[in-house]
Amino acid sequence: MPISRRQSLQWASSLLLGVSPLASRAATASVEASGTGQLSLFAGQIQLHGHTDGPVGKASFFDPRGLAVDPRNGDIILADAANALIRRITRAGDVSTLAGGAEDRVSKDGPALQARFVGPDALAVAHDGTVYIADSYANTIRVLRHGEVTTLAGQVGHQGYRDGQGTAAQFNHPVGIAVDPRTGDVLVADAYNNTLRRISPKGRVRTIGGQPGVNDHRDGLLKQALFNTPVGIAVAPDGTIYVSEFFNQDVRKISPQGLVSTLAGNPTKRGDTDGRGSAALFRKPQQLCLDEQGNIILADGGNHKVRRVTPAGEVTTLAGQGQLDKVELGPLPGALITPYGVAPGPQGSVLVSSGEAVLRITQPA
């Protein structure tokens, strides 16, 4: 099953969607500069795609997307989408393949390197190292545990909407995925169903927010709230849930008591503006994560930026220069191509997938 390089969610009626441009030119690696932040290459090749393992400077990816941190050792786990692979980037600087077969895009459970994926888009790692994978183009949620890949929920190749047990449940392009630290449940941003789903450790799927087939924006009680193409999801230690919405172009907050509010962004207006709450504007935001201080880090894909949102809704830009549509390494803000996945990096940095590489944003001391 073919998969194009950087699928856009703009054409939701198609299974395989539009292609974003390749980098127009690469920049050389940056050197540390005193007193200024830096955008540097963490792993991969900015323009060249491939599926090579090895030292980070020689390793290659093909449309890297979701990033997550292994809490046991700080390694980065990567959804290498067009390669249909799950990769590991160690703190020592080595890239290896955990599961899948390069560009062999079918759905198959089994031993990790014999298992296959259709198009893994996002992932989350539990405290015990279990990796949960949104195999978005197969419409399934997969699990990598103890060297084995299994299907937790969803029907391979069948997009739809249904709550239920395991493979009786249905999704429609699940993207964002997170693990609730209080319960071990898996939370899923089911993008084209406009819903948020919760999966128990035993695979029971239920809808906790949104209505399938209704793409809108409504705050309030979670059971009555409406969403429009949720693509990113993160859970704080206290159970607060944050959701990014591709077409509402905002970040929503769900309190542990089940109240939904719009933390930042304006669902009636897209743009590129820092500020507080609805004064801040995004353009086709993608995935998000939480940093150690509880801030939301957001890949603002359409603006080619990475943004920070405080718990109070204050938005600032960490890296990127709007519509430059290229990668420029060096002093911040640098430049990014359609950033997609984000994760906390070493020593308080931020990692972002952009182009064919994973980049590192280091803030000034």
Tab-separated table of C-alpha atoms in Angstrom:
chain	number	residue	atom	x	y	z
A	1	MET	CA	0.000	0.000	0.000
A	2	PRO	CA	1.724	3.221	-1.111
A	3	ILE	CA	2.117	6.166	1.219
A	4	SER	CA	3.159	9.645	0.178
A	5	ARG	CA	5.913	11.516	1.910
A	6	ARG	CA	4.228	14.106	4.154
A	7	GLN	CA	0.474	13.632	4.226
A	8	SER	CA	-1.646	16.714	4.852
A	9	LEU	CA	-4.901	16.387	6.763
A	10	GLN	CA	-6.500	18.952	4.489
A	11	TRP	CA	-8.054	16.324	2.205
A	12	ALA	CA	-9.801	14.163	4.789
A	13	SER	CA	-11.798	12.200	2.246
A	14	SER	CA	-8.688	10.483	0.863
A	15	LEU	CA	-6.779	7.728	2.653
A	16	LEU	CA	-3.454	8.807	1.260
A	17	LEU	CA	-3.265	12.543	1.179
A	18	GLY	CA	-1.229	15.427	-0.225
A	19	VAL	CA	2.532	15.773	-0.271
A	20	SER	CA	4.426	18.582	1.420
A	21	PRO	CA	7.551	19.916	-0.275
A	22	LEU	CA	11.081	18.699	0.310
A	23	ALA	CA	13.655	21.028	1.728
A	24	SER	CA	14.774	23.593	-0.793
A	25	ARG	CA	18.262	23.709	0.672
A	26	ALA	CA	20.125	22.395	3.698
A	27	ALA	CA	22.175	24.273	6.217
A	28	THR	CA	25.354	23.161	7.850
A	29	ALA	CA	25.429	21.981	11.437
A	30	SER	CA	25.627	24.743	14.008
A	31	VAL	CA	28.214	25.301	16.694
A	32	GLU	CA	27.466	26.215	20.263
A	33	ALA	CA	27.138	29.934	20.744
A	34	SER	CA	27.245	31.602	24.108
A	35	GLY	CA	24.064	33.351	25.165
A	36	THR	CA	21.892	32.344	22.232
A	37	GLY	CA	19.638	29.418	21.449
A	38	GLN	CA	20.510	26.998	18.693
A	39	LEU	CA	18.738	24.831	16.128
A	40	SER	CA	20.945	21.823	15.407
A	41	LEU	CA	20.782	18.420	13.753
A	42	PHE	CA	20.001	15.632	16.240
A	43	ALA	CA	19.680	12.658	13.869
A	44	GLY	CA	19.029	11.942	10.202
A	45	GLN	CA	19.706	13.806	6.970
A	46	ILE	CA	17.873	17.049	6.297
A	47	GLN	CA	17.223	16.405	2.593
A	48	LEU	CA	18.147	12.771	2.016
A	49	HIS	CA	15.685	10.032	2.943
A	50	GLY	CA	16.515	6.388	3.604
A	51	HIS	CA	16.388	3.705	6.275
A	52	THR	CA	19.972	3.442	7.456
A	53	ASP	CA	20.757	2.567	11.076
A	54	GLY	CA	23.968	3.594	12.827
A	55	PRO	CA	25.492	6.760	14.296
A	56	VAL	CA	23.118	9.702	14.258
A	57	GLY	CA	25.212	11.585	11.702
A	58	LYS	CA	24.919	8.738	9.183
A	59	ALA	CA	21.460	7.380	9.978
A	60	SER	CA	18.556	8.240	7.702
A	61	PHE	CA	14.758	8.362	7.942
A	62	PHE	CA	11.863	8.695	5.498
A	63	ASP	CA	9.212	11.138	6.678
A	64	PRO	CA	9.900	10.932	10.437
A	65	ARG	CA	6.819	11.900	12.414
A	66	GLY	CA	5.865	11.142	16.007
A	67	LEU	CA	8.492	11.316	18.756
A	68	ALA	CA	8.338	10.026	22.318
A	69	VAL	CA	10.753	9.602	25.209
A	70	ASP	CA	11.441	6.204	26.773
A	71	PRO	CA	11.142	7.118	30.488
A	72	ARG	CA	13.491	4.315	31.505
A	73	ASN	CA	16.591	5.717	29.811
A	74	GLY	CA	15.750	8.926	27.936
A	75	ASP	CA	16.070	7.336	24.497
A	76	ILE	CA	13.891	8.756	21.723
A	77	ILE	CA	11.392	6.461	19.992
A	78	LEU	CA	10.413	7.561	16.494
A	79	ALA	CA	7.551	6.718	14.135
A	80	ASP	CA	9.378	6.598	10.790
A	81	ALA	CA	6.207	6.882	8.742
A	82	ALA	CA	7.062	6.320	5.085
A	83	ASN	CA	9.591	3.642	6.024
A	84	ALA	CA	6.844	1.971	8.101
A	85	LEU	CA	9.386	1.484	10.904
A	86	ILE	CA	9.685	2.159	14.612
A	87	ARG	CA	13.188	3.462	15.378
A	88	ARG	CA	15.208	4.178	18.522
A	89	ILE	CA	17.706	7.024	18.970
A	90	THR	CA	19.858	6.408	22.035
A	91	ARG	CA	21.407	9.062	24.245
A	92	ALA	CA	24.763	7.711	23.089
A	93	GLY	CA	23.882	8.698	19.518
A	94	ASP	CA	22.970	5.454	17.799
A	95	VAL	CA	19.896	4.810	15.651
A	96	SER	CA	18.421	1.322	15.456
A	97	THR	CA	15.238	-0.262	14.137
A	98	LEU	CA	12.918	-1.633	16.807
A	99	ALA	CA	10.104	-2.996	14.640
A	100	GLY	CA	8.826	-3.207	11.087
A	101	GLY	CA	10.268	-3.779	7.631
A	102	ALA	CA	11.473	-0.866	5.532
A	103	GLU	CA	8.733	0.279	3.129
A	104	ASP	CA	6.925	-3.055	3.501
A	105	ARG	CA	3.584	-1.410	4.252
A	106	VAL	CA	1.205	-4.106	5.399
A	107	SER	CA	-0.241	-4.883	8.820
A	108	LYS	CA	1.274	-7.920	10.495
A	109	ASP	CA	1.720	-8.829	14.157
A	110	GLY	CA	4.536	-10.970	15.531
A	111	PRO	CA	8.187	-10.678	16.548
A	112	ALA	CA	9.226	-7.046	16.250
A	113	LEU	CA	11.451	-7.232	13.187
A	114	GLN	CA	9.037	-9.567	11.420
A	115	ALA	CA	6.010	-7.402	12.220
A	116	ARG	CA	4.828	-4.850	9.691
A	117	PHE	CA	3.083	-1.456	9.771
A	118	VAL	CA	1.131	0.476	7.152
A	119	GLY	CA	1.883	4.034	8.223
A	120	PRO	CA	2.835	4.677	11.862
A	121	ASP	CA	2.184	8.324	12.649
A	122	ALA	CA	2.507	8.798	16.399
A	123	LEU	CA	3.511	6.848	19.475
A	124	ALA	CA	3.696	6.938	23.254
A	125	VAL	CA	5.876	5.059	25.715
A	126	ALA	CA	4.641	3.791	29.083
A	127	HIS	CA	6.747	3.714	32.239
A	128	ASP	CA	7.645	0.046	31.675
A	129	GLY	CA	8.882	0.750	28.131
A	130	THR	CA	5.795	-0.515	26.306
A	131	VAL	CA	5.415	1.410	23.048
A	132	TYR	CA	1.904	2.248	21.836
A	133	ILE	CA	1.707	3.097	18.142
A	134	ALA	CA	-0.982	4.834	16.131
A	135	ASP	CA	-0.727	2.946	12.819
A	136	SER	CA	-2.820	5.686	11.307
A	137	TYR	CA	-3.151	4.420	7.751
A	138	ALA	CA	-4.195	0.997	8.986
A	139	ASN	CA	-6.700	2.586	11.415
A	140	THR	CA	-5.311	0.535	14.293
A	141	ILE	CA	-3.516	0.964	17.590
A	142	ARG	CA	-0.519	-1.354	17.912
A	143	VAL	CA	1.614	-2.378	20.894
A	144	LEU	CA	5.332	-3.165	21.001
A	145	ARG	CA	6.166	-5.009	24.203
A	146	HIS	CA	8.974	-7.464	25.026
A	147	GLY	CA	9.969	-7.684	21.372
A	148	GLU	CA	6.481	-8.566	20.105
A	149	VAL	CA	4.004	-6.439	18.145
A	150	THR	CA	0.282	-6.963	18.698
A	151	THR	CA	-2.870	-5.086	17.703
A	152	LEU	CA	-4.572	-3.531	20.709
A	153	ALA	CA	-7.627	-2.113	18.932
A	154	GLY	CA	-9.071	-1.291	15.530
A	155	GLN	CA	-9.790	-3.160	12.311
A	156	VAL	CA	-7.009	-3.230	9.748
A	157	GLY	CA	-7.929	-1.297	6.636
A	158	HIS	CA	-11.450	-0.483	7.854
A	159	GLN	CA	-12.027	3.151	8.631
A	160	GLY	CA	-15.142	3.768	10.664
A	161	TYR	CA	-16.459	4.477	14.114
A	162	ARG	CA	-17.329	1.899	16.717
A	163	ASP	CA	-16.628	1.483	20.410
A	164	GLY	CA	-16.012	-2.018	21.689
A	165	GLN	CA	-13.405	-4.609	22.535
A	166	GLY	CA	-10.114	-4.771	20.652
A	167	THR	CA	-10.468	-5.454	16.946
A	168	ALA	CA	-14.246	-5.006	17.134
A	169	ALA	CA	-13.642	-1.265	17.604
A	170	GLN	CA	-13.099	1.056	14.654
A	171	PHE	CA	-11.127	4.264	14.119
A	172	ASN	CA	-10.842	6.740	11.275
A	173	HIS	CA	-7.218	7.858	10.974
A	174	PRO	CA	-6.117	7.821	14.627
A	175	VAL	CA	-3.159	10.139	15.068
A	176	GLY	CA	-2.309	11.518	18.510
A	177	ILE	CA	-1.684	8.957	21.237
A	178	ALA	CA	-0.769	9.240	24.920
A	179	VAL	CA	-0.691	7.086	28.048
A	180	ASP	CA	-2.679	8.226	31.088
A	181	PRO	CA	-0.132	7.943	33.935
A	182	ARG	CA	-2.864	7.398	36.521
A	183	THR	CA	-4.619	4.436	34.904
A	184	GLY	CA	-2.383	3.094	32.135
A	185	ASP	CA	-5.194	3.745	29.647
A	186	VAL	CA	-4.259	4.821	26.136
A	187	LEU	CA	-5.817	8.062	24.878
A	188	VAL	CA	-6.246	8.531	21.141
A	189	ALA	CA	-7.010	11.584	19.020
A	190	ASP	CA	-9.218	9.929	16.379
A	191	ALA	CA	-8.759	12.639	13.760
A	192	TYR	CA	-11.369	12.033	11.078
A	193	ASN	CA	-13.990	10.914	13.585
A	194	ASN	CA	-13.501	14.227	15.442
A	195	THR	CA	-13.435	12.268	18.683
A	196	LEU	CA	-11.223	11.432	21.627
A	197	ARG	CA	-11.086	7.752	22.533
A	198	ARG	CA	-9.878	5.911	25.634
A	199	ILE	CA	-8.547	2.342	25.476
A	200	SER	CA	-8.180	0.286	28.640
A	201	PRO	CA	-5.043	-1.855	29.088
A	202	LYS	CA	-7.188	-4.839	28.064
A	203	GLY	CA	-8.258	-3.179	24.800
A	204	ARG	CA	-11.730	-1.857	25.620
A	205	VAL	CA	-12.406	1.244	23.490
A	206	ARG	CA	-14.841	3.978	24.462
A	207	THR	CA	-15.427	7.536	23.293
A	208	ILE	CA	-14.855	10.247	25.895
A	209	GLY	CA	-15.370	13.384	23.812
A	210	GLY	CA	-16.624	14.651	20.474
A	211	GLN	CA	-19.218	13.306	18.073
A	212	PRO	CA	-18.342	11.232	14.992
A	213	GLY	CA	-19.225	13.068	11.805
A	214	VAL	CA	-19.521	16.431	13.572
A	215	ASN	CA	-16.570	18.754	13.030
A	216	ASP	CA	-17.144	21.835	15.160
A	217	HIS	CA	-15.924	23.674	18.236
A	218	ARG	CA	-17.739	23.667	21.555
A	219	ASP	CA	-16.318	23.956	25.054
A	220	GLY	CA	-18.000	22.842	28.264
A	221	LEU	CA	-18.640	19.395	29.646
A	222	LEU	CA	-16.504	16.792	27.902
A	223	LYS	CA	-19.493	14.677	26.878
A	224	GLN	CA	-21.028	17.705	25.138
A	225	ALA	CA	-17.834	19.231	23.692
A	226	LEU	CA	-17.133	19.200	19.955
A	227	PHE	CA	-13.818	18.903	18.152
A	228	ASN	CA	-12.536	19.335	14.603
A	229	THR	CA	-9.786	16.955	13.499
A	230	PRO	CA	-7.873	16.404	16.754
A	231	VAL	CA	-4.343	15.291	15.895
A	232	GLY	CA	-2.249	15.679	19.034
A	233	ILE	CA	-2.860	14.612	22.613
A	234	ALA	CA	-0.854	14.730	25.851
A	235	VAL	CA	-1.684	13.959	29.466
A	236	ALA	CA	-0.229	15.711	32.509
A	237	PRO	CA	0.550	13.801	35.721
A	238	ASP	CA	-2.644	15.133	37.337
A	239	GLY	CA	-4.779	13.845	34.460
A	240	THR	CA	-5.224	17.142	32.607
A	241	ILE	CA	-5.468	16.411	28.873
A	242	TYR	CA	-4.265	18.740	26.126
A	243	VAL	CA	-5.424	18.366	22.516
A	244	SER	CA	-4.276	20.080	19.318
A	245	GLU	CA	-6.787	20.442	16.476
A	246	PHE	CA	-5.705	20.670	12.854
A	247	PHE	CA	-8.768	22.498	11.521
A	248	ASN	CA	-9.834	24.344	14.689
A	249	GLN	CA	-6.212	25.525	14.851
A	250	ASP	CA	-6.103	25.633	18.604
A	251	VAL	CA	-5.047	23.859	21.785
A	252	ARG	CA	-7.830	22.584	24.027
A	253	LYS	CA	-7.582	21.760	27.724
A	254	ILE	CA	-9.623	19.080	29.486
A	255	SER	CA	-9.532	19.274	33.267
A	256	PRO	CA	-9.477	16.123	35.435
A	257	GLN	CA	-13.089	17.005	36.272
A	258	GLY	CA	-14.061	16.782	32.581
A	259	LEU	CA	-14.388	20.450	31.637
A	260	VAL	CA	-13.174	21.468	28.171
A	261	SER	CA	-11.793	24.929	27.478
A	262	THR	CA	-9.786	26.528	24.665
A	263	LEU	CA	-6.347	27.264	26.063
A	264	ALA	CA	-4.873	29.047	23.028
A	265	GLY	CA	-5.766	29.769	19.435
A	266	ASN	CA	-8.920	30.882	17.685
A	267	PRO	CA	-11.078	28.313	15.842
A	268	THR	CA	-12.518	31.071	13.622
A	269	LYS	CA	-9.181	32.465	12.497
A	270	ARG	CA	-5.824	31.037	11.528
A	271	GLY	CA	-2.575	32.968	11.474
A	272	ASP	CA	0.861	33.351	12.984
A	273	THR	CA	0.703	35.415	16.159
A	274	ASP	CA	2.191	35.000	19.605
A	275	GLY	CA	0.103	36.154	22.538
A	276	ARG	CA	-2.293	34.951	25.190
A	277	GLY	CA	-5.346	32.732	24.710
A	278	SER	CA	-7.456	33.543	21.677
A	279	ALA	CA	-5.099	36.378	20.693
A	280	ALA	CA	-2.540	33.752	19.693
A	281	LEU	CA	-2.982	32.219	16.252
A	282	PHE	CA	-1.837	28.908	14.753
A	283	ARG	CA	-1.971	27.375	11.282
A	284	LYS	CA	-2.650	23.639	10.943
A	285	PRO	CA	-1.016	22.585	14.225
A	286	GLN	CA	0.234	19.028	14.461
A	287	GLN	CA	1.416	17.053	17.479
A	288	LEU	CA	2.217	18.317	20.952
A	289	CYS	CA	3.976	17.242	24.142
A	290	LEU	CA	4.622	18.505	27.663
A	291	ASP	CA	7.983	19.692	28.937
A	292	GLU	CA	9.304	19.265	32.468
A	293	GLN	CA	7.776	22.571	33.547
A	294	GLY	CA	4.306	21.580	32.366
A	295	ASN	CA	4.351	23.796	29.272
A	296	ILE	CA	2.839	22.535	26.027
A	297	ILE	CA	5.250	22.273	23.095
A	298	LEU	CA	3.377	22.398	19.782
A	299	ALA	CA	4.490	21.666	16.228
A	300	ASP	CA	2.734	24.475	14.349
A	301	GLY	CA	2.999	22.750	10.990
A	302	GLY	CA	1.408	25.315	8.692
A	303	ASN	CA	3.531	28.112	10.134
A	304	HIS	CA	6.730	26.005	10.030
A	305	LYS	CA	7.300	26.816	13.698
A	306	VAL	CA	7.567	25.206	17.108
A	307	ARG	CA	5.563	27.088	19.730
A	308	ARG	CA	5.416	26.982	23.526
A	309	VAL	CA	2.101	27.371	25.360
A	310	THR	CA	2.189	27.936	29.107
A	311	PRO	CA	-0.501	26.474	31.404
A	312	ALA	CA	-1.962	29.994	31.464
A	313	GLY	CA	-2.257	30.070	27.645
A	314	GLU	CA	0.662	32.365	26.832
A	315	VAL	CA	2.116	31.462	23.410
A	316	THR	CA	5.669	32.149	22.270
A	317	THR	CA	7.713	30.911	19.318
A	318	LEU	CA	10.700	28.672	20.055
A	319	ALA	CA	11.968	28.106	16.517
A	320	GLY	CA	11.061	28.713	12.888
A	321	GLN	CA	10.382	31.705	10.674
A	322	GLY	CA	6.919	31.357	9.244
A	323	GLN	CA	6.616	30.554	5.564
A	324	LEU	CA	10.313	30.134	4.709
A	325	ASP	CA	9.728	26.426	4.002
A	326	LYS	CA	13.342	25.333	4.425
A	327	VAL	CA	15.688	24.158	7.155
A	328	GLU	CA	18.292	26.573	8.477
A	329	LEU	CA	20.459	25.419	11.352
A	330	GLY	CA	22.282	27.777	13.669
A	331	PRO	CA	21.154	30.545	16.023
A	332	LEU	CA	17.448	30.653	16.737
A	333	PRO	CA	14.911	31.133	15.330
A	334	GLY	CA	16.393	29.117	12.456
A	335	ALA	CA	13.966	27.680	9.933
A	336	LEU	CA	11.893	24.491	9.765
A	337	ILE	CA	9.968	22.513	7.172
A	338	THR	CA	6.493	21.439	8.280
A	339	PRO	CA	7.400	20.373	11.826
A	340	TYR	CA	5.333	17.393	12.908
A	341	GLY	CA	6.391	15.516	16.063
A	342	VAL	CA	7.852	17.041	19.220
A	343	ALA	CA	9.387	15.625	22.393
A	344	PRO	CA	11.483	16.814	25.341
A	345	GLY	CA	15.167	16.436	24.519
A	346	PRO	CA	18.395	16.162	26.507
A	347	GLN	CA	19.221	18.888	29.032
A	348	GLY	CA	15.965	20.781	28.656
A	349	SER	CA	16.062	20.981	24.864
A	350	VAL	CA	13.167	20.284	22.503
A	351	LEU	CA	13.277	17.754	19.666
A	352	VAL	CA	11.217	18.155	16.503
A	353	SER	CA	10.825	16.073	13.348
A	354	SER	CA	11.224	18.261	10.263
A	355	GLY	CA	12.157	17.374	6.700
A	356	GLU	CA	13.856	13.978	6.845
A	357	ALA	CA	15.550	14.624	10.178
A	358	VAL	CA	15.090	15.127	13.887
A	359	LEU	CA	16.277	18.561	14.983
A	360	ARG	CA	17.197	19.876	18.417
A	361	ILE	CA	16.129	23.263	19.796
A	362	THR	CA	18.418	24.427	22.601
A	363	GLN	CA	17.273	27.451	24.561
A	364	PRO	CA	19.617	30.133	25.884
A	365	ALA	CA	20.990	29.466	29.361
